């Protein structure tokens, strides 16, 4: 693409437009600058709300993949790529899943998390190496993240996924009316339209916030659907630090209505497995019986309880 065509394409993006609400921001007091930013941020949740039916379709695809042993792989560049990496990195300690189950790929590799890697996002072919190194198959789900909806690295990932019959999701903050090219590439398109940014082109702001909210929903709802919570409490956490160890004790105490000492005893017996400790306490069974019941119930505590009562 020659420079003039590229310039014209970029200039038309919603994220590059001047926001009339903030055009005089450099003349305002500190508190008024903050009010403007806050007012614009209030629009983000509403934009995400309008996309809930599409997010629901994406969650069903992701949770089905998880149940079948598949993975969710994010592809993004810049802020979008970092958000994918952050969401992926928070799943293991929160839900007790492996590091492989949700992964974030950012154009430019690990170094791009901290320092922008100029030009890394400009090649569609750049995504191919990750499909090979991660051995992405049709059991997995690819999720592209790009505020502009045009990042070549992300578009390349979607094209490869489509050519290999791999389910795909696209998260962008452009107007859905301008997203026909994305609807043809992704199985599900999620477009929370947040309009022009507080600072023109600064997609780390409203666009980044919208994308973060969507990614939170994708993984959290999917984890709930595969049994990683009991009520609204995470029960598959990994006890990797003192805070999480104490949280695990509190979870077992509150749900099973037992004292601190009993919770400590059960967690010690189960090597820190909160689900097993909970089922032991709730149903008055030993460790091996609890483990077998959870296996039969695919890790869902309430289903295991029902099976045992039946």
Short mmCIF file of N, CA and C in Angstrom, two decimals, residues 107-222:
data_model
loop_
_atom_site.label_atom_id
_atom_site.label_comp_id
_atom_site.label_asym_id
_atom_site.label_seq_id
_atom_site.Cartn_x
_atom_site.Cartn_y
_atom_site.Cartn_z
N UNK A 107 2.19 -8.55 18.76
CA UNK A 107 3.12 -8.29 17.65
C UNK A 107 4.41 -7.72 18.20
N UNK A 108 5.53 -8.32 17.80
CA UNK A 108 6.82 -7.88 18.32
C UNK A 108 7.33 -8.70 19.47
N UNK A 109 6.49 -9.64 19.96
CA UNK A 109 6.94 -10.55 21.01
C UNK A 109 6.96 -9.92 22.39
N UNK A 110 7.57 -10.61 23.33
CA UNK A 110 7.57 -10.21 24.73
C UNK A 110 8.10 -8.79 24.94
N UNK A 111 9.10 -8.40 24.17
CA UNK A 111 9.68 -7.06 24.33
C UNK A 111 8.64 -5.97 24.11
N UNK A 112 7.64 -6.24 23.26
CA UNK A 112 6.63 -5.25 22.93
C UNK A 112 5.69 -4.96 24.10
N UNK A 113 5.72 -5.79 25.12
CA UNK A 113 4.92 -5.52 26.31
C UNK A 113 5.40 -4.25 27.01
N UNK A 114 6.67 -3.96 26.88
CA UNK A 114 7.27 -2.86 27.63
C UNK A 114 7.73 -1.70 26.76
N UNK A 115 8.16 -2.02 25.55
CA UNK A 115 8.64 -0.98 24.63
C UNK A 115 8.02 -1.24 23.25
N UNK A 116 7.41 -0.20 22.67
CA UNK A 116 6.78 -0.36 21.36
C UNK A 116 7.79 -0.86 20.33
N UNK A 117 7.42 -1.90 19.60
CA UNK A 117 8.27 -2.46 18.56
C UNK A 117 7.76 -1.96 17.21
N UNK A 118 8.40 -0.90 16.73
CA UNK A 118 7.91 -0.23 15.53
C UNK A 118 7.87 -1.19 14.33
N UNK A 119 6.75 -1.18 13.64
CA UNK A 119 6.61 -1.97 12.42
C UNK A 119 6.19 -3.40 12.63
N UNK A 120 6.20 -3.88 13.88
CA UNK A 120 5.89 -5.28 14.14
C UNK A 120 4.46 -5.63 13.76
N UNK A 121 3.56 -4.66 13.80
CA UNK A 121 2.15 -4.93 13.53
C UNK A 121 1.79 -4.82 12.05
N UNK A 122 2.75 -4.42 11.21
CA UNK A 122 2.43 -4.04 9.84
C UNK A 122 2.43 -5.19 8.83
N UNK A 123 2.69 -6.39 9.29
CA UNK A 123 2.75 -7.53 8.37
C UNK A 123 1.71 -8.58 8.73
N UNK A 124 0.87 -8.93 7.78
CA UNK A 124 -0.09 -10.01 8.00
C UNK A 124 0.62 -11.34 8.20
N UNK A 125 1.76 -11.50 7.55
CA UNK A 125 2.51 -12.76 7.64
C UNK A 125 3.11 -12.97 9.02
N UNK A 126 3.20 -11.89 9.82
CA UNK A 126 3.83 -12.01 11.13
C UNK A 126 3.10 -12.95 12.07
N UNK A 127 1.80 -13.16 11.83
CA UNK A 127 1.03 -14.03 12.71
C UNK A 127 1.30 -15.50 12.47
N UNK A 128 1.76 -15.83 11.27
CA UNK A 128 1.91 -17.24 10.90
C UNK A 128 2.86 -17.99 11.82
N UNK A 129 3.95 -17.37 12.20
CA UNK A 129 4.94 -18.06 13.03
C UNK A 129 4.34 -18.52 14.35
N UNK A 130 3.36 -17.76 14.86
CA UNK A 130 2.74 -18.13 16.14
C UNK A 130 1.76 -19.30 15.97
N UNK A 131 1.11 -19.37 14.83
CA UNK A 131 0.25 -20.53 14.58
C UNK A 131 1.08 -21.81 14.58
N UNK A 132 2.28 -21.71 14.04
CA UNK A 132 3.15 -22.90 13.98
C UNK A 132 3.77 -23.20 15.34
N UNK A 133 4.31 -22.17 16.02
CA UNK A 133 5.00 -22.41 17.29
C UNK A 133 4.03 -22.85 18.39
N UNK A 134 2.80 -22.33 18.36
CA UNK A 134 1.81 -22.70 19.37
C UNK A 134 0.97 -23.89 18.94
N UNK A 135 1.19 -24.35 17.71
CA UNK A 135 0.45 -25.50 17.16
C UNK A 135 -1.06 -25.31 17.31
N UNK A 136 -1.54 -24.16 16.85
CA UNK A 136 -2.96 -23.83 16.93
C UNK A 136 -3.74 -24.70 15.94
N UNK A 137 -4.78 -25.34 16.43
CA UNK A 137 -5.58 -26.25 15.61
C UNK A 137 -7.06 -25.86 15.68
N UNK A 138 -7.90 -26.64 15.00
CA UNK A 138 -9.33 -26.33 15.00
C UNK A 138 -10.01 -26.68 16.32
N UNK A 139 -9.26 -27.17 17.30
CA UNK A 139 -9.80 -27.33 18.65
C UNK A 139 -9.78 -26.00 19.41
N UNK A 140 -8.94 -25.08 18.92
CA UNK A 140 -8.72 -23.81 19.62
C UNK A 140 -9.61 -22.70 19.08
N UNK A 141 -9.57 -21.55 19.74
CA UNK A 141 -10.28 -20.35 19.31
C UNK A 141 -9.27 -19.21 19.22
N UNK A 142 -9.27 -18.50 18.11
CA UNK A 142 -8.40 -17.33 17.92
C UNK A 142 -9.24 -16.08 18.13
N UNK A 143 -8.72 -15.16 18.93
CA UNK A 143 -9.42 -13.89 19.17
C UNK A 143 -8.51 -12.73 18.78
N UNK A 144 -8.88 -12.02 17.72
CA UNK A 144 -8.13 -10.85 17.32
C UNK A 144 -8.62 -9.62 18.08
N UNK A 145 -7.69 -8.75 18.44
CA UNK A 145 -8.04 -7.52 19.17
C UNK A 145 -7.37 -6.35 18.44
N UNK A 146 -8.17 -5.42 17.95
CA UNK A 146 -7.61 -4.26 17.25
C UNK A 146 -8.63 -3.13 17.29
N UNK A 147 -8.31 -2.05 17.98
CA UNK A 147 -9.24 -0.93 18.08
C UNK A 147 -9.64 -0.43 16.70
N UNK A 148 -8.67 -0.33 15.81
CA UNK A 148 -8.91 0.22 14.47
C UNK A 148 -9.62 -0.74 13.54
N UNK A 149 -9.56 -2.03 13.87
CA UNK A 149 -10.15 -3.03 13.00
C UNK A 149 -9.34 -3.31 11.74
N UNK A 150 -8.11 -2.78 11.66
CA UNK A 150 -7.34 -2.95 10.42
C UNK A 150 -5.90 -3.40 10.64
N UNK A 151 -5.48 -3.62 11.87
CA UNK A 151 -4.10 -3.98 12.14
C UNK A 151 -3.70 -5.22 11.34
N UNK A 152 -2.72 -5.11 10.43
CA UNK A 152 -2.36 -6.24 9.56
C UNK A 152 -2.01 -7.52 10.33
N UNK A 153 -1.28 -7.40 11.42
CA UNK A 153 -0.90 -8.58 12.21
C UNK A 153 -2.14 -9.34 12.67
N UNK A 154 -3.15 -8.61 13.10
CA UNK A 154 -4.39 -9.23 13.59
C UNK A 154 -5.22 -9.76 12.43
N UNK A 155 -5.33 -8.99 11.37
CA UNK A 155 -6.06 -9.44 10.19
C UNK A 155 -5.44 -10.72 9.64
N UNK A 156 -4.11 -10.78 9.65
CA UNK A 156 -3.41 -11.98 9.20
C UNK A 156 -3.78 -13.19 10.03
N UNK A 157 -3.90 -13.01 11.36
CA UNK A 157 -4.27 -14.12 12.24
C UNK A 157 -5.67 -14.61 11.92
N UNK A 158 -6.59 -13.69 11.66
CA UNK A 158 -7.96 -14.08 11.34
C UNK A 158 -8.02 -14.83 10.00
N UNK A 159 -7.25 -14.37 9.05
CA UNK A 159 -7.24 -15.03 7.74
C UNK A 159 -6.70 -16.45 7.85
N UNK A 160 -5.65 -16.63 8.62
CA UNK A 160 -5.09 -17.97 8.80
C UNK A 160 -6.11 -18.87 9.49
N UNK A 161 -6.76 -18.33 10.54
CA UNK A 161 -7.76 -19.11 11.26
C UNK A 161 -8.88 -19.54 10.32
N UNK A 162 -9.34 -18.64 9.50
CA UNK A 162 -10.43 -18.96 8.56
C UNK A 162 -9.99 -20.03 7.57
N UNK A 163 -8.76 -19.93 7.08
CA UNK A 163 -8.28 -20.89 6.09
C UNK A 163 -8.10 -22.29 6.68
N UNK A 164 -7.94 -22.36 8.01
CA UNK A 164 -7.72 -23.64 8.68
C UNK A 164 -8.95 -24.12 9.45
N UNK A 165 -10.09 -23.46 9.23
CA UNK A 165 -11.35 -23.84 9.88
C UNK A 165 -11.25 -23.76 11.40
N UNK A 166 -10.55 -22.73 11.88
CA UNK A 166 -10.41 -22.48 13.31
C UNK A 166 -11.40 -21.38 13.70
N UNK A 167 -12.19 -21.61 14.73
CA UNK A 167 -13.16 -20.61 15.17
C UNK A 167 -12.43 -19.32 15.57
N UNK A 168 -13.06 -18.19 15.23
CA UNK A 168 -12.39 -16.92 15.53
C UNK A 168 -13.37 -15.85 16.00
N UNK A 169 -12.83 -14.94 16.80
CA UNK A 169 -13.57 -13.80 17.36
C UNK A 169 -12.76 -12.56 17.05
N UNK A 170 -13.42 -11.46 16.77
CA UNK A 170 -12.73 -10.19 16.57
C UNK A 170 -13.31 -9.15 17.52
N UNK A 171 -12.44 -8.47 18.26
CA UNK A 171 -12.85 -7.39 19.15
C UNK A 171 -12.27 -6.09 18.61
N UNK A 172 -13.15 -5.17 18.25
CA UNK A 172 -12.73 -3.88 17.72
C UNK A 172 -13.65 -2.80 18.27
N UNK A 173 -13.24 -1.54 18.17
CA UNK A 173 -14.10 -0.46 18.66
C UNK A 173 -14.55 0.46 17.54
N UNK A 174 -14.52 -0.06 16.31
CA UNK A 174 -15.05 0.73 15.20
C UNK A 174 -16.56 0.54 15.11
N UNK A 175 -17.21 1.40 14.37
CA UNK A 175 -18.65 1.30 14.15
C UNK A 175 -18.95 0.02 13.36
N UNK A 176 -19.89 -0.76 13.84
CA UNK A 176 -20.24 -2.02 13.17
C UNK A 176 -20.64 -1.79 11.71
N UNK A 177 -21.18 -0.62 11.42
CA UNK A 177 -21.58 -0.32 10.05
C UNK A 177 -20.39 -0.27 9.10
N UNK A 178 -19.20 -0.05 9.67
CA UNK A 178 -17.98 0.02 8.85
C UNK A 178 -17.13 -1.24 8.97
N UNK A 179 -17.74 -2.32 9.44
CA UNK A 179 -16.96 -3.52 9.77
C UNK A 179 -17.29 -4.73 8.90
N UNK A 180 -17.76 -4.49 7.70
CA UNK A 180 -18.11 -5.62 6.83
C UNK A 180 -16.92 -6.54 6.57
N UNK A 181 -15.72 -5.93 6.44
CA UNK A 181 -14.53 -6.73 6.16
C UNK A 181 -14.21 -7.67 7.32
N UNK A 182 -14.56 -7.27 8.54
CA UNK A 182 -14.30 -8.11 9.70
C UNK A 182 -15.34 -9.21 9.85
N UNK A 183 -16.58 -8.90 9.52
CA UNK A 183 -17.64 -9.91 9.61
C UNK A 183 -17.38 -11.07 8.67
N UNK A 184 -16.66 -10.80 7.58
CA UNK A 184 -16.34 -11.86 6.63
C UNK A 184 -15.17 -12.72 7.10
N UNK A 185 -14.40 -12.21 8.08
CA UNK A 185 -13.22 -12.93 8.54
C UNK A 185 -13.47 -13.70 9.83
N UNK A 186 -14.27 -13.13 10.73
CA UNK A 186 -14.43 -13.72 12.07
C UNK A 186 -15.80 -14.37 12.22
N UNK A 187 -15.87 -15.43 13.02
CA UNK A 187 -17.15 -16.07 13.30
C UNK A 187 -18.03 -15.18 14.16
N UNK A 188 -17.40 -14.44 15.06
CA UNK A 188 -18.14 -13.49 15.90
C UNK A 188 -17.39 -12.17 15.91
N UNK A 189 -18.11 -11.10 15.66
CA UNK A 189 -17.53 -9.75 15.69
C UNK A 189 -18.12 -8.99 16.87
N UNK A 190 -17.26 -8.47 17.73
CA UNK A 190 -17.67 -7.68 18.90
C UNK A 190 -17.17 -6.26 18.70
N UNK A 191 -18.10 -5.31 18.58
CA UNK A 191 -17.73 -3.93 18.24
C UNK A 191 -18.35 -2.91 19.19
N UNK A 192 -17.83 -2.77 20.41
CA UNK A 192 -18.33 -1.70 21.26
C UNK A 192 -17.85 -0.35 20.71
N UNK A 193 -18.75 0.39 20.13
CA UNK A 193 -18.37 1.63 19.44
C UNK A 193 -18.31 2.78 20.44
N UNK A 194 -17.10 3.23 20.74
CA UNK A 194 -16.91 4.27 21.76
C UNK A 194 -16.69 5.65 21.17
N UNK A 195 -16.65 5.75 19.85
CA UNK A 195 -16.46 7.05 19.21
C UNK A 195 -15.04 7.55 19.32
N UNK A 196 -14.86 8.81 19.00
CA UNK A 196 -13.51 9.40 19.02
C UNK A 196 -12.98 9.52 20.45
N UNK A 197 -11.67 9.45 20.56
CA UNK A 197 -11.02 9.44 21.86
C UNK A 197 -10.92 10.86 22.46
N UNK A 198 -10.68 10.89 23.78
CA UNK A 198 -10.46 12.17 24.47
C UNK A 198 -9.31 12.92 23.81
N UNK A 199 -8.24 12.20 23.57
CA UNK A 199 -7.09 12.70 22.81
C UNK A 199 -7.08 11.93 21.50
N UNK A 200 -7.21 12.63 20.38
CA UNK A 200 -7.37 11.97 19.09
C UNK A 200 -6.31 10.91 18.86
N UNK A 201 -6.76 9.70 18.54
CA UNK A 201 -5.84 8.60 18.23
C UNK A 201 -5.31 7.84 19.43
N UNK A 202 -5.62 8.29 20.65
CA UNK A 202 -5.09 7.62 21.84
C UNK A 202 -5.99 6.47 22.24
N UNK A 203 -5.87 5.36 21.55
CA UNK A 203 -6.77 4.23 21.77
C UNK A 203 -6.48 3.45 23.05
N UNK A 204 -5.48 3.87 23.79
CA UNK A 204 -5.27 3.27 25.11
C UNK A 204 -6.35 3.72 26.09
N UNK A 205 -7.15 4.72 25.68
CA UNK A 205 -8.15 5.29 26.57
C UNK A 205 -9.49 4.56 26.43
N UNK A 206 -10.50 5.16 25.83
CA UNK A 206 -11.82 4.51 25.77
C UNK A 206 -11.78 3.17 25.05
N UNK A 207 -11.07 3.12 23.94
CA UNK A 207 -10.99 1.86 23.18
C UNK A 207 -10.36 0.77 24.02
N UNK A 208 -9.27 1.11 24.71
CA UNK A 208 -8.60 0.13 25.56
C UNK A 208 -9.49 -0.34 26.70
N UNK A 209 -10.22 0.61 27.30
CA UNK A 209 -11.12 0.25 28.39
C UNK A 209 -12.22 -0.68 27.90
N UNK A 210 -12.79 -0.37 26.73
CA UNK A 210 -13.84 -1.22 26.17
C UNK A 210 -13.32 -2.62 25.89
N UNK A 211 -12.15 -2.71 25.32
CA UNK A 211 -11.57 -4.02 25.01
C UNK A 211 -11.30 -4.80 26.29
N UNK A 212 -10.79 -4.13 27.30
CA UNK A 212 -10.54 -4.79 28.58
C UNK A 212 -11.82 -5.36 29.17
N UNK A 213 -12.91 -4.59 29.12
CA UNK A 213 -14.19 -5.08 29.63
C UNK A 213 -14.65 -6.32 28.87
N UNK A 214 -14.50 -6.30 27.56
CA UNK A 214 -14.92 -7.44 26.75
C UNK A 214 -14.09 -8.68 27.07
N UNK A 215 -12.77 -8.52 27.17
CA UNK A 215 -11.92 -9.67 27.47
C UNK A 215 -12.24 -10.23 28.85
N UNK A 216 -12.50 -9.34 29.82
CA UNK A 216 -12.92 -9.81 31.15
C UNK A 216 -14.14 -10.71 31.03
N UNK A 217 -15.10 -10.27 30.23
CA UNK A 217 -16.33 -11.05 30.06
C UNK A 217 -16.06 -12.39 29.39
N UNK A 218 -15.26 -12.37 28.34
CA UNK A 218 -15.00 -13.60 27.59
C UNK A 218 -14.44 -14.69 28.50
N UNK A 219 -13.39 -14.36 29.23
CA UNK A 219 -12.75 -15.40 30.05
C UNK A 219 -13.54 -15.70 31.33
N UNK A 220 -14.05 -14.67 32.00
CA UNK A 220 -14.77 -14.91 33.24
C UNK A 220 -16.03 -15.73 33.00
N UNK A 221 -16.84 -15.33 32.03
CA UNK A 221 -18.07 -16.09 31.76
C UNK A 221 -17.76 -17.51 31.30
N UNK A 222 -16.72 -17.66 30.50
CA UNK A 222 -16.35 -19.00 30.03
C UNK A 222 -15.89 -19.88 31.20
#
